[in-house]
Each structure stands twice: as structure tokens, then as C-alpha cells.
Amino acid sequence: MTTRALVLGGGGPVGIAWETGLIAGLAESGADISGADWILGTSAGSVCGALLATGRRPAQMLEAEFANAARAKEAQAKGPGQAPDLMPLMSVMARRPAQGDMPHALMLELGQISLNGQTVSEEVFLKGFGPIAEAQPWPARYACTAIDTATGEFVLWSQDTAAPLGRGVASSCSVPAIFPAITIDGRRYMDGGMRSGTNADMARGHGKVVIVAVMPPAFAPMMLPRLEAEADVIRAHGGEALLLVPDAACGEAFGSNLMDSSNREAIARAGFAQGQAEAARVGAFWG
């Protein structure tokens, strides 16, 4: 039997909302990809992936996302919090080559930014992951990505590694300067999206791979070459790859800041509509 993999990319709260809506819309229209043999998550995608792999149904996830959106609106009504200083992070990302891997020296710079960031504590950050943070077995079909802040080494957390599920997911979401580096077995880790927004090449060896990439239309010229290169790795190992990116309506709903939670409900609904529209194409590929 051909194995099927689902790759869920990073993209902050906006990405979580869109991916949740998209997956629910697909399932509602007969293309349920939540039963993938292997689920890989990076950053925002690690949250959605962990929920799917631990048994949440797409419709349940969408209802929870609407509740999250309501809480985000209430929090915003009380006044905006202090915005993080993103200049150090953006300075490093701007020096990344247009093609190829992140240079090791830049990855080490990101590690220092992660360690030196003025953020909430690890404990406070972990609590924000709700049921994922609770002690529970690591799902056999799930993996997520992170980076060792000290060495720049890319890590794929899975059932075979030492990471507890909650800390593994939190480390994958630890955007330098915004969230704290996460301690696992005495070392500290940051967002796996510092290597790649999707890390889809890690799904090589699977027969069919759906890659869900949070790519705002304005970012397409920068992101598409890397996404296609990762899809080519999958194809070079005998697999097929299908790329899903936000459509025009979703891109408009995203706004300019992927870390902005204020429009989560509208983004999730736009994702749901896109999922319904894409269901026939995805279903034909997924089989």
C-alpha cells in the first residue's frame, strides 16, 4: 500500500487558523486527510499536526479554533500587549540566500537571538498549548521539527526521541525573540521553521505527500522555489507531492502579520471555504 504523508507548515496564529479551516473544509467535502500514515508539523503546523495525531477530528479542531479566536478578540479589547522586537530576527532572515540551506553561521545567530529574547517563561508558554501540553504518549505517526540553539542542528522529534509531546511541539513553535527557547533533556531548542517553513523534504520515502504551506501571496516569489525544491526531493525518492497554499481570499484575510491573532475566525472560515473548493483535487490525489 502507498503510504500517505501530511506536511503542515509554519505561520503563527494565522497559520493555525488557516490550516485548521482548510483541513476541516476538506474533510467536510469528502477529502479527509487527517488519517495520514505520517504527519509532520513545523511551528504552527506542529500544533495542528499534534491535534490530528492525538485523535482530534477536523470539525472539533475548527470549533476550538473559533473559541480561540473569540478569546484573542477579548484579549485585544483589553489593550495590545508590548510588541516584541523583531529587528534582530528579521536582520538574520534578510541575509538568508535565495536558494539552498540556511548558512550555519546564521543559524547560530538565530540561536543566540532565541536564547537572549525577552519573552514569557517556558512554563507560561507551555500552558498555552492546552491539551497538547498535558502528559500523554507521543503519537506513533507524528513528528515535528526544531533547531538546537547552541549548535544549529536540525532535530526531528518523534516517538523515538526523548522529547515529551508538549515540549516537542512548543520547541517547534519557539520563534526567536517572540517565544522562549524550550528545554529538552538539558538542551534548548527553537522553531524548526528557521530551517524551512515546511521541512517537506523530511517526508521523502512516502508515496503521496500533501504539503500545506502558509504562503501569503506576497511571499510567493521568495517561498515557492524552496517549496518546489523540497517537493522535488520527495519525487526523487519515488513519491508524489501536492502543494496547497492560501488562495486569494485567504491571502487577503491574512493581513501583513502572521503573528496577529485578531482575525483568526475570518481566516479559519476562509480556509474552510478553500478546503471545500479544493476537495475534489485533493481527494483525487489522496485516493
Coordinates of C-alpha atoms in Angstrom, one line a residue:
M1 CA 0.0 0.0 0.0
T2 CA 1.3 3.5 -0.8
T3 CA 1.9 5.4 2.4
R4 CA 0.5 8.9 2.7
A5 CA 2.1 11.8 4.5
L6 CA 0.7 15.2 5.5
V7 CA 3.1 18.1 5.9
L8 CA 1.9 21.1 7.8
G9 CA 4.0 24.3 7.6
G10 CA 4.6 27.2 10.0
G11 CA 2.8 30.5 10.0
G12 CA 2.0 31.7 13.5
P13 CA -1.6 32.1 14.8
V14 CA -2.7 33.0 11.2
G15 CA -1.3 29.7 10.0
I16 CA -3.0 27.7 12.7
A17 CA -6.3 29.3 11.8
W18 CA -5.9 28.8 8.1
E19 CA -4.7 25.2 8.3
T20 CA -7.5 24.3 10.7
G21 CA -10.1 25.7 8.5
L22 CA -8.6 24.1 5.4
I23 CA -8.4 20.7 6.9
A24 CA -12.0 20.9 8.2
G25 CA -13.2 22.1 4.8
L26 CA -11.5 19.3 3.0
A27 CA -13.0 16.7 5.4
E28 CA -16.5 18.2 5.2
S29 CA -16.4 17.9 1.4
G30 CA -15.1 14.3 1.3
A31 CA -11.3 14.7 1.3
D32 CA -10.3 13.9 4.8
I33 CA -6.5 14.0 5.0
S34 CA -6.4 13.7 8.8
G35 CA -5.8 9.9 8.5
A36 CA -2.4 10.3 7.0
D37 CA 0.1 7.5 7.8
W38 CA 2.6 10.1 8.9
I39 CA 2.1 13.8 9.9
L40 CA 4.9 16.3 10.0
G41 CA 4.5 19.6 11.6
T42 CA 6.6 22.7 11.7
S43 CA 5.8 25.6 14.1
A44 CA 2.1 26.4 13.6
G45 CA 1.8 23.1 11.7
S46 CA 3.2 21.2 14.7
V47 CA 0.1 22.3 16.7
C48 CA -2.4 21.3 14.1
G49 CA -0.5 18.1 13.4
A50 CA -0.3 17.1 17.1
L51 CA -4.1 17.6 17.5
L52 CA -4.8 15.4 14.5
A53 CA -2.4 12.7 15.5
T54 CA -3.9 12.6 19.0
G55 CA -7.3 12.0 17.7
R56 CA -9.0 15.4 17.3
R57 CA -11.4 15.4 14.4
P58 CA -11.1 18.3 11.9
A59 CA -14.6 19.6 12.9
Q60 CA -13.7 19.6 16.6
M61 CA -10.5 21.5 15.8
L62 CA -12.4 24.1 13.9
E63 CA -14.8 24.7 16.7
A64 CA -11.9 25.0 19.1
E65 CA -10.3 27.5 16.7
F66 CA -13.4 29.6 16.8
A67 CA -13.2 29.6 20.6
N68 CA -9.5 30.6 20.4
A69 CA -10.4 33.5 18.1
A70 CA -13.0 34.8 20.5
R71 CA -10.5 34.7 23.3
A72 CA -8.0 36.5 21.2
K73 CA -10.5 39.3 20.5
E74 CA -11.3 39.6 24.2
A75 CA -7.6 39.9 25.0
Q76 CA -7.1 42.5 22.3
A77 CA -10.1 44.6 23.5
K78 CA -8.2 44.9 26.9
G79 CA -5.4 46.6 25.1
P80 CA -2.5 45.4 22.9
G81 CA 0.5 43.9 24.7
Q82 CA 4.0 45.0 24.2
A83 CA 5.2 44.2 20.7
P84 CA 8.4 42.1 20.5
D85 CA 11.5 43.5 18.9
L86 CA 11.7 41.6 15.6
M87 CA 14.6 43.6 14.2
P88 CA 17.3 41.1 15.2
L89 CA 15.3 38.2 13.8
M90 CA 14.5 40.0 10.5
S91 CA 18.1 41.1 10.1
V92 CA 19.2 37.5 10.1
M93 CA 16.4 36.2 7.8
A94 CA 17.1 39.0 5.3
R95 CA 20.6 37.6 4.9
R96 CA 19.5 34.2 4.0
P97 CA 20.4 33.2 0.5
A98 CA 17.5 32.9 -2.0
Q99 CA 18.3 29.3 -2.6
G100 CA 19.9 26.5 -0.5
D101 CA 20.1 25.9 3.2
M102 CA 20.3 28.4 5.9
P103 CA 24.1 29.0 6.4
H104 CA 25.3 27.6 9.7
A105 CA 26.6 30.9 10.9
L106 CA 23.2 32.5 10.5
M107 CA 21.6 29.6 12.3
L108 CA 23.9 30.1 15.2
E109 CA 22.9 33.8 15.2
L110 CA 19.3 32.8 15.4
G111 CA 20.1 30.5 18.3
Q112 CA 21.6 33.5 20.2
I113 CA 18.6 35.6 19.5
S114 CA 16.4 32.8 20.8
L115 CA 18.4 32.5 24.0
N116 CA 18.6 36.2 24.6
G117 CA 15.0 37.1 23.8
Q118 CA 12.9 38.9 26.4
T119 CA 9.9 36.6 26.4
V120 CA 7.5 34.9 28.8
S121 CA 8.8 31.9 30.7
E122 CA 8.9 28.4 29.3
E123 CA 6.2 27.4 31.8
V124 CA 3.8 30.1 30.8
F125 CA 4.4 29.4 27.1
L126 CA 3.8 25.7 27.6
K127 CA 0.5 26.3 29.3
G128 CA -0.8 28.0 26.2
F129 CA -0.7 24.6 24.4
G130 CA -3.6 23.3 26.4
P131 CA -4.3 19.6 25.9
I132 CA -1.1 19.1 23.9
A133 CA 0.9 20.1 26.9
E134 CA -0.7 17.5 29.1
A135 CA 1.3 14.3 29.7
Q136 CA 0.3 11.9 27.0
P137 CA 2.1 9.3 24.8
W138 CA 3.8 10.6 21.6
P139 CA 1.6 9.5 18.6
A140 CA 3.5 7.0 16.5
R141 CA 2.5 8.7 13.2
Y142 CA 3.6 12.2 14.2
A143 CA 6.8 14.2 14.1
C144 CA 7.7 17.8 14.5
T145 CA 10.8 19.9 13.8
A146 CA 13.1 22.1 16.0
I147 CA 16.6 23.5 16.0
D148 CA 19.3 23.2 18.7
T149 CA 20.0 26.8 19.7
A150 CA 23.6 26.0 20.7
T151 CA 24.7 24.0 17.6
G152 CA 22.2 25.0 14.9
E153 CA 21.4 21.3 14.4
F154 CA 18.1 20.4 12.9
V155 CA 16.0 17.9 15.0
L156 CA 13.1 15.8 14.1
W157 CA 11.1 15.0 17.2
S158 CA 9.2 11.7 17.1
Q159 CA 8.2 8.7 19.2
D160 CA 11.8 7.6 19.0
T161 CA 13.3 10.7 20.7
A162 CA 13.4 12.0 24.2
A163 CA 11.0 14.9 23.9
P164 CA 7.7 14.9 25.7
L165 CA 4.9 15.8 23.3
G166 CA 4.1 19.2 24.8
R167 CA 7.7 20.4 24.9
G168 CA 8.4 19.0 21.4
V169 CA 5.5 21.0 20.0
A170 CA 6.4 24.1 22.0
S171 CA 10.0 23.9 20.7
S172 CA 8.8 23.7 17.2
C173 CA 6.8 26.9 17.8
S174 CA 9.6 28.8 19.6
V175 CA 10.1 31.8 17.2
P176 CA 13.3 33.5 18.2
A177 CA 12.7 36.8 20.1
I178 CA 9.0 36.1 20.4
F179 CA 8.8 32.9 22.4
P180 CA 11.2 31.2 24.8
A181 CA 13.7 28.5 23.7
I182 CA 12.4 25.2 25.1
T183 CA 14.5 22.9 27.4
I184 CA 14.5 19.2 26.4
D185 CA 16.9 16.8 28.1
G186 CA 19.2 19.7 29.2
R187 CA 19.4 21.5 25.8
R188 CA 17.4 24.4 24.4
Y189 CA 15.5 24.4 21.1
M190 CA 13.9 26.9 18.8
D191 CA 11.4 26.9 15.9
G192 CA 12.1 24.3 13.2
G193 CA 10.9 26.9 10.7
M194 CA 14.3 28.5 10.9
R195 CA 15.4 25.8 8.5
S196 CA 12.4 25.7 6.3
G197 CA 8.8 26.8 6.5
T198 CA 7.6 23.3 5.9
N199 CA 10.7 20.9 6.0
A200 CA 8.7 18.9 3.5
D201 CA 11.8 17.1 2.3
M202 CA 11.7 15.1 5.5
A203 CA 8.6 13.3 4.0
R204 CA 10.7 11.6 1.4
G205 CA 10.1 7.9 1.1
H206 CA 6.3 8.3 1.3
G207 CA 4.2 7.6 -1.7
K208 CA 1.8 10.5 -1.6
V209 CA 2.6 13.8 0.3
V210 CA 0.2 16.7 0.7
I211 CA 2.2 19.8 1.6
V212 CA 0.3 22.6 3.3
A213 CA 2.3 25.8 3.2
V214 CA 1.3 29.1 4.8
M215 CA 2.4 31.3 1.9
P216 CA 0.8 34.7 1.7
P217 CA 0.6 35.7 -2.0
A218 CA 3.2 38.5 -1.5
F219 CA 5.7 35.9 -0.2
A220 CA 5.3 33.6 -3.2
P221 CA 8.4 34.7 -5.1
M222 CA 10.6 34.0 -2.1
M223 CA 8.9 30.8 -0.9
L224 CA 7.9 28.9 -4.0
P225 CA 11.5 28.0 -5.1
R226 CA 12.2 26.3 -1.7
L227 CA 8.9 24.6 -1.7
E228 CA 9.4 23.2 -5.2
A229 CA 12.9 22.1 -4.3
E230 CA 11.5 20.1 -1.3
A231 CA 8.8 18.6 -3.4
D232 CA 11.5 17.6 -5.9
V233 CA 13.2 15.7 -3.1
I234 CA 10.0 13.7 -2.5
R235 CA 9.7 13.0 -6.2
A236 CA 13.3 11.9 -6.5
H237 CA 12.6 9.2 -3.8
G238 CA 9.7 7.9 -5.8
G239 CA 6.8 9.8 -4.2
E240 CA 4.2 12.3 -5.5
A241 CA 3.7 15.7 -3.9
L242 CA 0.7 18.0 -3.9
L243 CA 1.1 21.6 -2.7
L244 CA -1.7 23.6 -1.0
V245 CA -1.2 27.3 -0.4
P246 CA -3.6 30.0 0.5
D247 CA -5.9 31.2 -2.2
A248 CA -6.6 34.9 -3.0
A249 CA -9.4 35.2 -0.4
C250 CA -7.3 33.6 2.3
G251 CA -4.3 35.7 1.4
E252 CA -6.5 38.9 1.8
A253 CA -7.8 37.7 5.2
F254 CA -4.2 37.0 6.4
G255 CA -3.2 40.7 6.7
S256 CA 0.5 41.6 6.9
N257 CA 1.4 39.9 10.2
L258 CA 1.3 36.2 10.7
M259 CA 1.6 36.6 14.4
D260 CA -1.6 38.7 14.6
S261 CA -4.4 36.8 16.2
S262 CA -7.1 39.5 15.7
N263 CA -8.7 38.0 12.5
R264 CA -8.5 34.3 13.3
E265 CA -12.1 33.5 12.9
A266 CA -12.3 35.1 9.4
I267 CA -9.1 33.3 8.4
A268 CA -10.4 29.9 9.6
R269 CA -13.6 30.5 7.7
A270 CA -11.7 31.4 4.5
G271 CA -9.6 28.3 5.0
F272 CA -12.7 26.2 5.3
A273 CA -14.1 27.6 2.1
Q274 CA -10.9 26.9 0.3
G275 CA -10.8 23.4 1.7
Q276 CA -14.3 22.8 0.2
A277 CA -13.2 24.2 -3.1
E278 CA -10.0 22.1 -3.2
A279 CA -11.6 18.9 -2.0
A280 CA -12.1 17.3 -5.4
R281 CA -8.5 17.9 -6.4
V282 CA -7.1 16.7 -3.1
G283 CA -9.4 13.7 -3.0
A284 CA -8.3 12.6 -6.4
F285 CA -4.7 12.8 -5.4
W286 CA -5.1 11.3 -1.9
G287 CA -7.0 8.3 -3.1

